[in-house]
Each structure stands twice: as C-alpha cells, then as structure tokens.
PDB file of C-alpha atoms in Angstrom:
ATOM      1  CA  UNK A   1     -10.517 -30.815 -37.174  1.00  0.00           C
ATOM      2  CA  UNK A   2     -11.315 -27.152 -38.418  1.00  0.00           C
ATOM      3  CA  UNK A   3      -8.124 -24.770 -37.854  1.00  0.00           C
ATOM      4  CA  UNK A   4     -10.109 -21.953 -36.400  1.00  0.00           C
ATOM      5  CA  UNK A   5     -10.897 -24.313 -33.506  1.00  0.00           C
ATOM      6  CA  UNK A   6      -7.943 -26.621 -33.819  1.00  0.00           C
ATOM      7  CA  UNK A   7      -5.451 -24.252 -33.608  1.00  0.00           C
ATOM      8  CA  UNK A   8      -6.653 -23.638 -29.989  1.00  0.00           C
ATOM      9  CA  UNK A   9      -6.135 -26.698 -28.927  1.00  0.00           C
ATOM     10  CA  UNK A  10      -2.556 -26.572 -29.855  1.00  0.00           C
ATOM     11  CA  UNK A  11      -1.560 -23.637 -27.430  1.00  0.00           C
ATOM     12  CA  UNK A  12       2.019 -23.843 -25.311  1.00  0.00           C
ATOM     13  CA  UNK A  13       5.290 -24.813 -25.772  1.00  0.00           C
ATOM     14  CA  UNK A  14       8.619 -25.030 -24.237  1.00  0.00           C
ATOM     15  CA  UNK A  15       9.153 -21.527 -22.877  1.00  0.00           C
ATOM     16  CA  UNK A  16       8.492 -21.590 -19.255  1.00  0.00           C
ATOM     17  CA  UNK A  17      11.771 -23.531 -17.223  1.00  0.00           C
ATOM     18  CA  UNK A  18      10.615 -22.676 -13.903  1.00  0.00           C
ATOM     19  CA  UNK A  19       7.488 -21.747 -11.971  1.00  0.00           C
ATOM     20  CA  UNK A  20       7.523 -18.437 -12.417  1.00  0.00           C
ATOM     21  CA  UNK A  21       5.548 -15.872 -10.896  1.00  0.00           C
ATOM     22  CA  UNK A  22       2.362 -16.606  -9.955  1.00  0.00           C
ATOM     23  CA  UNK A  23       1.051 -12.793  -9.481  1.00  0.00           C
ATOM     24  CA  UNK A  24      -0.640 -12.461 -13.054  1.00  0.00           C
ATOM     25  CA  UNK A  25      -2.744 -15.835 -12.098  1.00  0.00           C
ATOM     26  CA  UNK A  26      -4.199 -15.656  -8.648  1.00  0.00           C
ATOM     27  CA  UNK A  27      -7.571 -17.089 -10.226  1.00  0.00           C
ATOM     28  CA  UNK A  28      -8.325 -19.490 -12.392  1.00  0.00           C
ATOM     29  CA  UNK A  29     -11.740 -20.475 -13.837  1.00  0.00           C
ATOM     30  CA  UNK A  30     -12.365 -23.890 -15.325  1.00  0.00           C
ATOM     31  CA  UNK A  31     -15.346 -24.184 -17.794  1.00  0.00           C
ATOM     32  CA  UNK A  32     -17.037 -26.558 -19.793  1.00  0.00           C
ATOM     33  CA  UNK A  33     -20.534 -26.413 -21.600  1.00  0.00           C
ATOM     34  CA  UNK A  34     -22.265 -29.030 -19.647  1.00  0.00           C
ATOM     35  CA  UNK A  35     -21.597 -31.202 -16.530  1.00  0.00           C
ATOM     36  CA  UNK A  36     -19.943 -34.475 -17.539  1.00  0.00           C
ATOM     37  CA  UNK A  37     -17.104 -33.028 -19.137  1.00  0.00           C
ATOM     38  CA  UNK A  38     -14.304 -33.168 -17.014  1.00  0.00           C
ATOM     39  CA  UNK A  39     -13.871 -30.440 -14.748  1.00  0.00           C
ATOM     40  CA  UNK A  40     -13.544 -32.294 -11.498  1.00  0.00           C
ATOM     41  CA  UNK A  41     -10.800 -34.130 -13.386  1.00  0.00           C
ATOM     42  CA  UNK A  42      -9.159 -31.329 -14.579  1.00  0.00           C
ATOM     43  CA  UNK A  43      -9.232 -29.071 -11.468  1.00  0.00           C
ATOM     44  CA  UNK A  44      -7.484 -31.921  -9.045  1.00  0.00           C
ATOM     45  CA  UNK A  45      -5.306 -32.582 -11.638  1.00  0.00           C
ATOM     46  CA  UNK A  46      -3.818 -28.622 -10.948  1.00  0.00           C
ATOM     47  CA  UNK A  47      -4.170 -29.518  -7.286  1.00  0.00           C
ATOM     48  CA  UNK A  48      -2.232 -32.518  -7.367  1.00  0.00           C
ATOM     49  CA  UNK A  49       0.637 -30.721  -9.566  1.00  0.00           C
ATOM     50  CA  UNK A  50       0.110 -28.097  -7.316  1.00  0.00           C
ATOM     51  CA  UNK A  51      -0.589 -25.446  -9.865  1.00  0.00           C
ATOM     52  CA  UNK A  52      -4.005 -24.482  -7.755  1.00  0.00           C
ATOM     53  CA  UNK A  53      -5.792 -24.735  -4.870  1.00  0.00           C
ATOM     54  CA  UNK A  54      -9.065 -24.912  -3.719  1.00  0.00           C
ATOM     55  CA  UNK A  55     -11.102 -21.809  -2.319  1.00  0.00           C
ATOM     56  CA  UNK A  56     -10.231 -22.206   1.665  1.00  0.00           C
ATOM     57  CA  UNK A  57     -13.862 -22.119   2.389  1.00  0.00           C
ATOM     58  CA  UNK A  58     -17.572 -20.818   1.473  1.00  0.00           C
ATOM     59  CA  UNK A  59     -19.786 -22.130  -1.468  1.00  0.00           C
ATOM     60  CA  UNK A  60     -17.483 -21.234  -4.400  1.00  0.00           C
ATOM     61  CA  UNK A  61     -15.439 -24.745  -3.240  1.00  0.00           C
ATOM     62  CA  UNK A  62     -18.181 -26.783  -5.405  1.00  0.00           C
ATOM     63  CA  UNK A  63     -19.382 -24.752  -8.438  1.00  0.00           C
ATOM     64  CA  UNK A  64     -19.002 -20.897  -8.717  1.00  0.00           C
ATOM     65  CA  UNK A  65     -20.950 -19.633 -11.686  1.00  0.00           C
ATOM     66  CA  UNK A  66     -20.002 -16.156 -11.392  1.00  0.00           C
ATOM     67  CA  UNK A  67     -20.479 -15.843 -14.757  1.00  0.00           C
ATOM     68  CA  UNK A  68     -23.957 -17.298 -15.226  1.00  0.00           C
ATOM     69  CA  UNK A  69     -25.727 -13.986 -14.228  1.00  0.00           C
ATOM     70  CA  UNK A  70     -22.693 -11.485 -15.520  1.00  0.00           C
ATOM     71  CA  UNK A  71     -24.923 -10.132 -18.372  1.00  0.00           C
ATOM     72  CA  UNK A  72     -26.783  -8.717 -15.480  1.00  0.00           C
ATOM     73  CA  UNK A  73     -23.434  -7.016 -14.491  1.00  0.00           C
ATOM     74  CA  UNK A  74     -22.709  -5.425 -17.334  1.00  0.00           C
ATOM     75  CA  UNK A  75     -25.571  -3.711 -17.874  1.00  0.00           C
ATOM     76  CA  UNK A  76     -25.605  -2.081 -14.560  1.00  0.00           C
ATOM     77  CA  UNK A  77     -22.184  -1.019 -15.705  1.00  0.00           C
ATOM     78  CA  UNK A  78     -24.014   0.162 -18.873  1.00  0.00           C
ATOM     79  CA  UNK A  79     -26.764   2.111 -17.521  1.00  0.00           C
ATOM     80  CA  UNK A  80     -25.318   3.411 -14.197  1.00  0.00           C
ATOM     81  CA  UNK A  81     -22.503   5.116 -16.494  1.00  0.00           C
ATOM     82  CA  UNK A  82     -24.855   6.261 -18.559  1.00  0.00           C
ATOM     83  CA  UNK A  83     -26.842   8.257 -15.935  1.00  0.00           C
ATOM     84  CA  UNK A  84     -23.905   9.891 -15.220  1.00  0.00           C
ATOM     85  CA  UNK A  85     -23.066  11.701 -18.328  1.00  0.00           C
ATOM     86  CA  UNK A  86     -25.606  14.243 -17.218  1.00  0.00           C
ATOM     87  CA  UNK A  87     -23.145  16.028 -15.685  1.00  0.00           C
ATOM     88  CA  UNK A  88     -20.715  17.516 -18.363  1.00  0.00           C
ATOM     89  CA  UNK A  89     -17.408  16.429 -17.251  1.00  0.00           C
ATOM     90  CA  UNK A  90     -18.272  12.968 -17.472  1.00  0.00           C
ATOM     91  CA  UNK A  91     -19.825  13.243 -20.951  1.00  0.00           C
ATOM     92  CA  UNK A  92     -16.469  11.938 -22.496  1.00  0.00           C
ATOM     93  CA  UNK A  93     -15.561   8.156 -22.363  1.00  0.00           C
ATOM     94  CA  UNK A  94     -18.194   6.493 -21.653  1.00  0.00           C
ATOM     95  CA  UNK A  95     -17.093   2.842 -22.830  1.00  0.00           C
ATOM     96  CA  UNK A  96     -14.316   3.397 -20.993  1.00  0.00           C
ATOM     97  CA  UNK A  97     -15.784   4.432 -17.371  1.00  0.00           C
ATOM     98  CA  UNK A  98     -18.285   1.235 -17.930  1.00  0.00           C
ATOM     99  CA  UNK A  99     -15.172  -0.887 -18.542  1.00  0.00           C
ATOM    100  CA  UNK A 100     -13.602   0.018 -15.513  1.00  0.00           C
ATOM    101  CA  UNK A 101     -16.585   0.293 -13.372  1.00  0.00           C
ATOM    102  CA  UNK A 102     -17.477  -4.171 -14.609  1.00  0.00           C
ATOM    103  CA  UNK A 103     -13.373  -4.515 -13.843  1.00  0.00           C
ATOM    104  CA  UNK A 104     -14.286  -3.155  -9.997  1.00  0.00           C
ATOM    105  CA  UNK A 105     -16.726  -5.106  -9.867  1.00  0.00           C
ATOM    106  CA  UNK A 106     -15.290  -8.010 -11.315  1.00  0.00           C
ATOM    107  CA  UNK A 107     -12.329  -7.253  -8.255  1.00  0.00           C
ATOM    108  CA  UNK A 108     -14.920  -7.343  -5.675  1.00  0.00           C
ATOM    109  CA  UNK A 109     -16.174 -10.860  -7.226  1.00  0.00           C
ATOM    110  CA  UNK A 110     -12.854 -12.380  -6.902  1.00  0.00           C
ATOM    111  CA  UNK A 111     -12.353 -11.204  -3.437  1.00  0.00           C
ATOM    112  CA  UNK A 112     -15.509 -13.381  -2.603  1.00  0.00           C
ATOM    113  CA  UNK A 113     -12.798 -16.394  -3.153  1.00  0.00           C
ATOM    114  CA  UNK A 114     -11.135 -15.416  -0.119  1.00  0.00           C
ATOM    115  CA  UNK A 115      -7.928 -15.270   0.976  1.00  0.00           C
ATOM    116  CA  UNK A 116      -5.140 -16.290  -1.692  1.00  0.00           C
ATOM    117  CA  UNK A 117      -2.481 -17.939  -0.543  1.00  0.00           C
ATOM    118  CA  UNK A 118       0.989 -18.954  -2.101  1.00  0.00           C
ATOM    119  CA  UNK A 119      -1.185 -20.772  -5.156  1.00  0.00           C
ATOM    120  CA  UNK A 120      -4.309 -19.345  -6.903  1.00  0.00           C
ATOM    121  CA  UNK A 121      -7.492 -20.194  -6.398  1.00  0.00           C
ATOM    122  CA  UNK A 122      -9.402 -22.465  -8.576  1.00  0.00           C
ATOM    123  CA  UNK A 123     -12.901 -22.925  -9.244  1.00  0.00           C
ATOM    124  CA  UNK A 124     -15.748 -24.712 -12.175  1.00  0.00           C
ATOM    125  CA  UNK A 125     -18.493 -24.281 -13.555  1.00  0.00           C
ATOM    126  CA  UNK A 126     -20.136 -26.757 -16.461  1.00  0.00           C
ATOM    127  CA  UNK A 127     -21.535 -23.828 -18.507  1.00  0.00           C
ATOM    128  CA  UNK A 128     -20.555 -21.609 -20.867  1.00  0.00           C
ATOM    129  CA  UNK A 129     -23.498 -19.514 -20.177  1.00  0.00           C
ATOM    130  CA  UNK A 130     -22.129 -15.328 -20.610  1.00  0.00           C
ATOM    131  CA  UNK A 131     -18.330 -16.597 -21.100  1.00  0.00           C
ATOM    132  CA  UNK A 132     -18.128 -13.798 -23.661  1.00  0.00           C
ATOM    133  CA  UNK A 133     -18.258 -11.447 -20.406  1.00  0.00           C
ATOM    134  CA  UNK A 134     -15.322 -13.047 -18.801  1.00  0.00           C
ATOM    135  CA  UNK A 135     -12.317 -10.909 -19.822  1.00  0.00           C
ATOM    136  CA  UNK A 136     -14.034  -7.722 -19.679  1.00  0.00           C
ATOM    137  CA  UNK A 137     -15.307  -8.930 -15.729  1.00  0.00           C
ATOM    138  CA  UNK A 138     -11.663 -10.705 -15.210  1.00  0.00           C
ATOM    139  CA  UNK A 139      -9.054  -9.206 -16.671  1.00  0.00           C
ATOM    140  CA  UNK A 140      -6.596 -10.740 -14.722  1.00  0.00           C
ATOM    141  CA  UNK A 141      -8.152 -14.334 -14.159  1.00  0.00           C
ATOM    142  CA  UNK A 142      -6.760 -16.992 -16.079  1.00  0.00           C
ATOM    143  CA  UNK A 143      -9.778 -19.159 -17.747  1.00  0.00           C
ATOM    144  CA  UNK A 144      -9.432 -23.091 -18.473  1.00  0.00           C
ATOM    145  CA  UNK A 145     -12.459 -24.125 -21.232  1.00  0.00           C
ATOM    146  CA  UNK A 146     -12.387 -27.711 -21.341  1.00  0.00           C
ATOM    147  CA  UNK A 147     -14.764 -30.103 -24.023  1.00  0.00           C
ATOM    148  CA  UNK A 148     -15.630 -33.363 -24.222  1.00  0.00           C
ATOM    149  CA  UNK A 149     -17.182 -35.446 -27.220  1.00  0.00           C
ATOM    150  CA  UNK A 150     -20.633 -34.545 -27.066  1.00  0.00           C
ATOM    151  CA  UNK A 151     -22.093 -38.288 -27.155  1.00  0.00           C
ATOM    152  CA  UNK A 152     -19.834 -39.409 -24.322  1.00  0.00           C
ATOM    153  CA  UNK A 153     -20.496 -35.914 -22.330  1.00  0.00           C
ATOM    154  CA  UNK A 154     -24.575 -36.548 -23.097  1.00  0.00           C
ATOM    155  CA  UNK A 155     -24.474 -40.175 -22.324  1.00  0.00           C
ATOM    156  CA  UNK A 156     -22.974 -39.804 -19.407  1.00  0.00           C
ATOM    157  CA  UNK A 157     -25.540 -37.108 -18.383  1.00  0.00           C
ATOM    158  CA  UNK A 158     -28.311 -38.999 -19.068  1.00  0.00           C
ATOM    159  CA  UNK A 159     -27.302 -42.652 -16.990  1.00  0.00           C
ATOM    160  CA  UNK A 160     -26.330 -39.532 -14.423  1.00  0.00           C
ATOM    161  CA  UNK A 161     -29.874 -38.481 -14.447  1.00  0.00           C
ATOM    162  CA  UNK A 162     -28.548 -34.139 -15.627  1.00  0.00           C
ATOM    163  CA  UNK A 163     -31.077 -34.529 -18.468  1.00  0.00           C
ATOM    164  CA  UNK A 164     -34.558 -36.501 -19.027  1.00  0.00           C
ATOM    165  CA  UNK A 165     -34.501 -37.387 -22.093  1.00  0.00           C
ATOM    166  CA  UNK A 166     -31.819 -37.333 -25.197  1.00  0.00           C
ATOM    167  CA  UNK A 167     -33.345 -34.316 -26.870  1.00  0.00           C
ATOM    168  CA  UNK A 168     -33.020 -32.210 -23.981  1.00  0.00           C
ATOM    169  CA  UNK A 169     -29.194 -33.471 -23.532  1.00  0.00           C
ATOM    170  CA  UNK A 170     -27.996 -32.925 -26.966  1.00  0.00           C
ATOM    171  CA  UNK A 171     -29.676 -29.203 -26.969  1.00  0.00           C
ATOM    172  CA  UNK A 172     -28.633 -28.562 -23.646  1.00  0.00           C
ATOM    173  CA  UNK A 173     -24.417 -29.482 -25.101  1.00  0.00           C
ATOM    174  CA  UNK A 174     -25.108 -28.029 -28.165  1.00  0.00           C
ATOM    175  CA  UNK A 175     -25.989 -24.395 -26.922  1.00  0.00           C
ATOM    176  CA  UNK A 176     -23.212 -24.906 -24.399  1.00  0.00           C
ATOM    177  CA  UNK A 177     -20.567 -25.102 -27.271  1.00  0.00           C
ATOM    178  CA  UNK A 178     -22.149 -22.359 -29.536  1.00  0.00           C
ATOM    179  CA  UNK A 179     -21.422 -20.250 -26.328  1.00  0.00           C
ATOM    180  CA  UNK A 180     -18.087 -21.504 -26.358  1.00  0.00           C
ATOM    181  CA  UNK A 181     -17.319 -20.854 -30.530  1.00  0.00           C
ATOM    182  CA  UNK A 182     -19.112 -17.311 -29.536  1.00  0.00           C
ATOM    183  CA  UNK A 183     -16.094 -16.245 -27.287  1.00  0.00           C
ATOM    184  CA  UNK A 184     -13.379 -18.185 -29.043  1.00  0.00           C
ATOM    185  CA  UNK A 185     -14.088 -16.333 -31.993  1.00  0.00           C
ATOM    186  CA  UNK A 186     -15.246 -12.659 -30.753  1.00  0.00           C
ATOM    187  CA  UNK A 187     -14.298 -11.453 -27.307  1.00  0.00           C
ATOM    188  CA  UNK A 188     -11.379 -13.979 -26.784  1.00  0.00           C
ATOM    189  CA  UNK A 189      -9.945 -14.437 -29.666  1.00  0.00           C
ATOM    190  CA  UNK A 190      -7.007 -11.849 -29.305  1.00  0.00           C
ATOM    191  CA  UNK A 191      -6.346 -13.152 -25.833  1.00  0.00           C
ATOM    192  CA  UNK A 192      -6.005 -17.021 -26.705  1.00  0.00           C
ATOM    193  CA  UNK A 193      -3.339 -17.878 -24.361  1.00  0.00           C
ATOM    194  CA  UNK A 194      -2.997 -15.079 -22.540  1.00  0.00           C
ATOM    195  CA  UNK A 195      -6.125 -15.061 -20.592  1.00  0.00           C
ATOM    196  CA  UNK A 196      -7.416 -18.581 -21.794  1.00  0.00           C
ATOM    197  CA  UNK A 197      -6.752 -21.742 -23.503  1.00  0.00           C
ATOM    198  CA  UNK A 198      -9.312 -24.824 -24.538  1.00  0.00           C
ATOM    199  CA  UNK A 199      -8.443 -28.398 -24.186  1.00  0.00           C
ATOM    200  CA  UNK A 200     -10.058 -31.858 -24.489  1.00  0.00           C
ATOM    201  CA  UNK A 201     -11.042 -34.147 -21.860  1.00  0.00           C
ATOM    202  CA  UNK A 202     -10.080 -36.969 -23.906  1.00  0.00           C
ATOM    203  CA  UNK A 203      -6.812 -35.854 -24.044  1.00  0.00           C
ATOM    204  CA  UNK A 204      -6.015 -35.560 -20.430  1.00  0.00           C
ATOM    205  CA  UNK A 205      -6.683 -39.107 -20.150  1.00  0.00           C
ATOM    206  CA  UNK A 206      -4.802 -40.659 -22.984  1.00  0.00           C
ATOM    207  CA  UNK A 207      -2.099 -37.973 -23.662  1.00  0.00           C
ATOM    208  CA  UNK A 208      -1.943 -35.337 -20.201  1.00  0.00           C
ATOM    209  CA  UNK A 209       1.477 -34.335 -20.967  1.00  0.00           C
ATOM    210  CA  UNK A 210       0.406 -32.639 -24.637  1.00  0.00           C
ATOM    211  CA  UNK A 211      -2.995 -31.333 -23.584  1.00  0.00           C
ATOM    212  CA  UNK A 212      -1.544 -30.122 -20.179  1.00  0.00           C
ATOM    213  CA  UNK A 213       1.287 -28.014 -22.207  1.00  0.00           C
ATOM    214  CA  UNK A 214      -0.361 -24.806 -22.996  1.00  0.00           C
ATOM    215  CA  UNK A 215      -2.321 -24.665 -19.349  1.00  0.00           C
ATOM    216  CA  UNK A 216       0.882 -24.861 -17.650  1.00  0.00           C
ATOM    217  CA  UNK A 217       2.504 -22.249 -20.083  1.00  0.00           C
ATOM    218  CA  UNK A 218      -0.670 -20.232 -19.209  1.00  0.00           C
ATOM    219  CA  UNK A 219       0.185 -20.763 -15.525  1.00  0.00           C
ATOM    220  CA  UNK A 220       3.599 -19.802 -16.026  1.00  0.00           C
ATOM    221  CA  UNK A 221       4.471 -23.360 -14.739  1.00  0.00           C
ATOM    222  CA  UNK A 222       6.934 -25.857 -16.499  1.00  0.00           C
ATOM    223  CA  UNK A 223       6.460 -28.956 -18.338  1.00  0.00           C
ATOM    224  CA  UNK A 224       8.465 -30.699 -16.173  1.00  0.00           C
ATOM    225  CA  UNK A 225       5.955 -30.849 -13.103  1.00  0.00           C
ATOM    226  CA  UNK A 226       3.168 -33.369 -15.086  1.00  0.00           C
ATOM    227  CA  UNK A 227       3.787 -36.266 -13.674  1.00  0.00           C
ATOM    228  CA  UNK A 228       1.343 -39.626 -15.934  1.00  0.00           C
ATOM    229  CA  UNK A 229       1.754 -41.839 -13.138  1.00  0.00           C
ATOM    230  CA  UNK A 230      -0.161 -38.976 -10.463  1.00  0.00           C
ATOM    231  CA  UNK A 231      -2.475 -37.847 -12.669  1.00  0.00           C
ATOM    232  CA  UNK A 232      -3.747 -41.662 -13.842  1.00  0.00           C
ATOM    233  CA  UNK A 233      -3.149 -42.398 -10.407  1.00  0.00           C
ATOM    234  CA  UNK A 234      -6.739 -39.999  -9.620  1.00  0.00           C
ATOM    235  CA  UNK A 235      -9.320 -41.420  -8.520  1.00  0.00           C
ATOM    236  CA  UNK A 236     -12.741 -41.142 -10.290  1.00  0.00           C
ATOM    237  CA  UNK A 237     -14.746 -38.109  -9.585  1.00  0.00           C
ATOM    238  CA  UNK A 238     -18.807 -38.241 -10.042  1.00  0.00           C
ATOM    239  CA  UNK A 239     -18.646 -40.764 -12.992  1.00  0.00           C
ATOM    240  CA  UNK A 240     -21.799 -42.438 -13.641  1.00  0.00           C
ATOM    241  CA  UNK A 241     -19.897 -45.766 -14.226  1.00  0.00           C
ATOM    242  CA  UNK A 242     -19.781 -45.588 -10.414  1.00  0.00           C
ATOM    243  CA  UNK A 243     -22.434 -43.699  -9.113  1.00  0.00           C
ATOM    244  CA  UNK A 244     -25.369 -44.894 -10.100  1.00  0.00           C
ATOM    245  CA  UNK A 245     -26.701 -47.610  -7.534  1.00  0.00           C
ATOM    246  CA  UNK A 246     -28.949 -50.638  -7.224  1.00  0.00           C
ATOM    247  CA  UNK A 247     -32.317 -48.384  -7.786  1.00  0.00           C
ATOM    248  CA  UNK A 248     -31.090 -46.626 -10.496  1.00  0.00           C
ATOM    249  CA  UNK A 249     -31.069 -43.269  -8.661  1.00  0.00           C
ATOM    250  CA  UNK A 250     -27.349 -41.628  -9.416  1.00  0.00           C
ATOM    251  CA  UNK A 251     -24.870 -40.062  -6.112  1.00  0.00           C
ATOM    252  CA  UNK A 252     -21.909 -38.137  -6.732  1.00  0.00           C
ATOM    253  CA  UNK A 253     -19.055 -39.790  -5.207  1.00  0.00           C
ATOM    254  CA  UNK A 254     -15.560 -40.378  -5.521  1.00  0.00           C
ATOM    255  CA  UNK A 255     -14.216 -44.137  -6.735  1.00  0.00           C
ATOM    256  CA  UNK A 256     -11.133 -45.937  -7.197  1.00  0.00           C
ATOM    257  CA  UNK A 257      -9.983 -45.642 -10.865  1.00  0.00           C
ATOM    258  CA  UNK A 258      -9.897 -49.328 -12.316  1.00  0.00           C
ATOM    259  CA  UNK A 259      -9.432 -50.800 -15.542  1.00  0.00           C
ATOM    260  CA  UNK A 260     -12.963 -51.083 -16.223  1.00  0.00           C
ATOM    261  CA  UNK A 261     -13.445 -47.132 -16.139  1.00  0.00           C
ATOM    262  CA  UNK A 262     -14.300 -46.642 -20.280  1.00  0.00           C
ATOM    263  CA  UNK A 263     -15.788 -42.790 -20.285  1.00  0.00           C
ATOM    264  CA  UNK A 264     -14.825 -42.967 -24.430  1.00  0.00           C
ATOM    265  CA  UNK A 265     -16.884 -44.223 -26.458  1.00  0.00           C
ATOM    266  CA  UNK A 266     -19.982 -44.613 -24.421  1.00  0.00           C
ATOM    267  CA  UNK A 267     -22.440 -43.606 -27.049  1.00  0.00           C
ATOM    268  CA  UNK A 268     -20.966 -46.750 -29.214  1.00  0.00           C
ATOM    269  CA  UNK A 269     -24.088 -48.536 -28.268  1.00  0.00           C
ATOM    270  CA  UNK A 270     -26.626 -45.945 -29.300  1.00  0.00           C
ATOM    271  CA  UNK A 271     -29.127 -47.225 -31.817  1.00  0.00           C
ATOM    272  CA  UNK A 272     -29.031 -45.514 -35.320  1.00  0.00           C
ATOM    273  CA  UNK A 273     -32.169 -43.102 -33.753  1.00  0.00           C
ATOM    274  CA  UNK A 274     -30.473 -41.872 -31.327  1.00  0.00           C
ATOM    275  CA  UNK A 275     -27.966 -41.230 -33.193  1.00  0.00           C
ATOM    276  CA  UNK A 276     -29.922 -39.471 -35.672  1.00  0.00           C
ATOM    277  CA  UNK A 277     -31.007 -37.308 -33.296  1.00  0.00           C
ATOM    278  CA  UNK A 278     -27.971 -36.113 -32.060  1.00  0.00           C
ATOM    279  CA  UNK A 279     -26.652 -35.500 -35.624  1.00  0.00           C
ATOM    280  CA  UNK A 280     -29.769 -33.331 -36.140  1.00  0.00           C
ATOM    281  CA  UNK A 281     -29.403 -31.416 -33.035  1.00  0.00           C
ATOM    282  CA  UNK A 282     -25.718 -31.393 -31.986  1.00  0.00           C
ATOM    283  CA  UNK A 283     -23.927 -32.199 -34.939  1.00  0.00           C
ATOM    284  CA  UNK A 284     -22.745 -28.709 -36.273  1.00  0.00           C
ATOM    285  CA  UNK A 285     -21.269 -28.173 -33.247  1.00  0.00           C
ATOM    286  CA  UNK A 286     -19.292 -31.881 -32.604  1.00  0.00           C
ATOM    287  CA  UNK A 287     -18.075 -31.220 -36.105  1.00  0.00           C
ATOM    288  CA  UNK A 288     -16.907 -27.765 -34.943  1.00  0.00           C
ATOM    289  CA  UNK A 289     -15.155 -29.004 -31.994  1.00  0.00           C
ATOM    290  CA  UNK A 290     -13.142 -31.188 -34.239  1.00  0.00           C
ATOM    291  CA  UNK A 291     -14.320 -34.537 -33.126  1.00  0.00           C
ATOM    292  CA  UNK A 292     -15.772 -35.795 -36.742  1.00  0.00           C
ATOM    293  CA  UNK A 293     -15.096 -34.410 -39.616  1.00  0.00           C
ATOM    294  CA  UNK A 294     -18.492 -35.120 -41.510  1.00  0.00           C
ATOM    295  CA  UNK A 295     -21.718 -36.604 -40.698  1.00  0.00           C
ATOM    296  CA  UNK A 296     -20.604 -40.188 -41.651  1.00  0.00           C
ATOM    297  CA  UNK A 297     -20.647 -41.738 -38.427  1.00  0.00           C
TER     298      UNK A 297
END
C-alpha cells in the first residue's frame, strides 16, 4: 500500500470515552467513486450504532449529490464577488468575501436536510465528482469517503446493469478515484480527520471494529458502541448477488445476509482480457488505493 494513501486509512484511536458532543457533526456525507461500493452498507451501519440518522423526509433520503454541480457554486461565488469590487470599499479581500459567500450558501444547502434532531443527518452519494469543493461548501460537515477494490466494485456494476460494457466501468471507477487522490492530496489534506476520513469496504466486512475506529473518533463517538454481531447481523442492501432476477433485468432490494453472500473476489473469474483491460485502464489507480502493489496479478 503507498503511505500517502495508506496512512489515511489508518485514522483514529483511543481518545474519545464517551459520545461526546455532537454539535461540530450535525451532517455527515458518505462518498464513494462509483455505485457498488458500499455506501448503503456503511450509512445503516451509523444508523444501527446510532451515530446518524436518516434525513426525516424529501429526496435527499436516497442519494443527495449536492456536490455533483458545486463547481457551479463556486463560481457564482467567484464572479458575483467580483462584480462587487467596483465599489471601493469592497476592493480588499476578495478570496475572502467569496469564501464566505460559498460557506452561506453551503448553510442554506444543509438546511435543505431538514430538521436535525438529537443525531446528524446522513446522506450518499457514489461519486466523487467536485469533492475538492466540499470543505470550502461544508465547513462544518463531517465527510465519510469510502472505496472498494475496483474489480469487485466494476463487477458488481456490470451483473447490476450501472455500466454496458467493461470499458465504460473501469473508466467510469477510475476517474472516480483520481477525484478522490485529487482532494486527499490538495484541498483535504490538512483536514484528514478533522473534516474527513477514507476507509475500505472490505474492511467493514471482515474487520468493522478497525476500519470503524477513525469514523467514530471523527464522530466524537467511542469505540465501545461497534457492536460485530449488529453490524454482520445487516441485511444485504442492492447487491447484485440478490437482485438480479429470472430475466436478467437487476431491482434494488434489500435481502437476508447468508453465507453464500461473496462480494470479494468477484472478478476472480475474469478471463486474462478482461483483465487486461482493467490493468490498462484502472490500474494506476487500484495500485494507488493500495489494493496491489504491482501489475502482477
């Protein structure tokens, strides 16, 4: 695993012995670069430890991307700031009056959650589309990145019917997690676990405890509330091991978790072009992520 990367995934510790106050993390925003990569998971996981709750009602209770169009945002910020340095006394600080004008706006965003009550809110998105926007539009939000293998993530997509064809998959994931590596390492990286932390799908399945640490310290939560037996308890949210009926046409659902539920390791199977082709497009960025060292797979 590179450092740069890995050391994110090794946020947390031991601090926290109580819940805390929950006042610096009324919202929290859980993204991945593509669908298939465990945010359903991951977000009733924080229900069912009852770090979060859902928004009470409206359209953010599914997916929220309020981040998809936020380039949009900030350069209304931009220009509308800029128009008003014709008048003298607001020729000074310009950076600064944009900054605060995206924050206001970013406020009135997060009031489109509705009313907060003794939890925060949660929401997901799968894309990392304008993440490098998210801590100048939400200061105060707390941000949950989550990644899974690309080949699993991909494969799961495709027998899901997100993506045609493999190309478009592994392109689709790849420019996800550039997107991701653009914010860890420029506009987050001197908040990394203060405003965000990044953490593997994989891992909240085989070890949640460990992965679950540094979200919790995030939270201001303590250790002590991850319970294994609730969270493997879960059912199975969207999976295309369960979705995907008779006439090969995929529906979302929800599904008892049995033994036969295998999400790693799907792409085992993939023929040698396939694989290729993956390694051509996507494999910078699985390498990146820490998931192979080389291309000797």
């Amino acid at each position: 695993m590179r450092k740069d990367v890995g050391e994110k995934l090794q946020l947390g510790g031991t601090g926290h012995t109580g819940l805390g106050s929950w006042a610096s993390a009324r919202h929290i925003f859980i993204i991945a670069p593509t669908g298939k990569s465990g945010t359903n998971l991951l977000l009733n996981i924080l229900i069912n430890l009852k770090l979060a709750q859902r928004p009470i009602d409206g359209p953010l209770s599914r997916e929220d991307y309020l981040l998809y169009h936020s380039d949009l945002l900030t350069e209304y910020a931009n220009r509308t700031t800029l128009i008003w340095t014709k008048w003298k006394e607001s020729q000074q600080g310009l950076p600064e009056t944009a900054s605060r004008l995206l924050v206001s706006i970013g406020d009135g965003l997060l009031s489109f959650f509705g009313p907060t009550g003794e939890l925060p809110t949660v929401v997901k998105t799968p894309t990392t589309r304008n993440l490098m926007h998210s801590t100048q539009l939400f200061p105060s939000a707390k941000f949950l990145l989550i990644v899974r293998d690309g080949r699993d993530a991909t494969e799961s997509g495709m027998l899901s019917g997100y993506w045609s064809v493999y190309g478009e998959a592994f392109s689709a994931w790849a420019e996800g997690v550039r997107e991701l590596l653009t914010f860890i390492r420029g506009p987050g990286a001197e908040s990394c676990g203060k405003n965000w932390v990044l953490m593997r799908y994989e891992g909240l399945l085989q070890s949640p405890e460990d992965e679950l640490r540094p979200t919790i310290e995030l939270l201001g939560g303590s250790p002590d509330i991850v319970n294994r037996d609730v969270i493997q308890g879960l059912p199975v949210y969207g999976s295309s091991d369960y979705g995907v009926g008779a006439d090969g046409t995929f529906r979302w659902c929800v599904a008892e978790r049995t033994e036969s539920f295998q999400p790693i390791g799907r792409w085992n199977d993939w023929p040698r072009s396939t694989k290729d082709l993956f390694k051509k497009v996507a494999g910078n960025e699985l390498i990146e992520l820490g998931y192979e060292e080389d291309f000797n797979w």
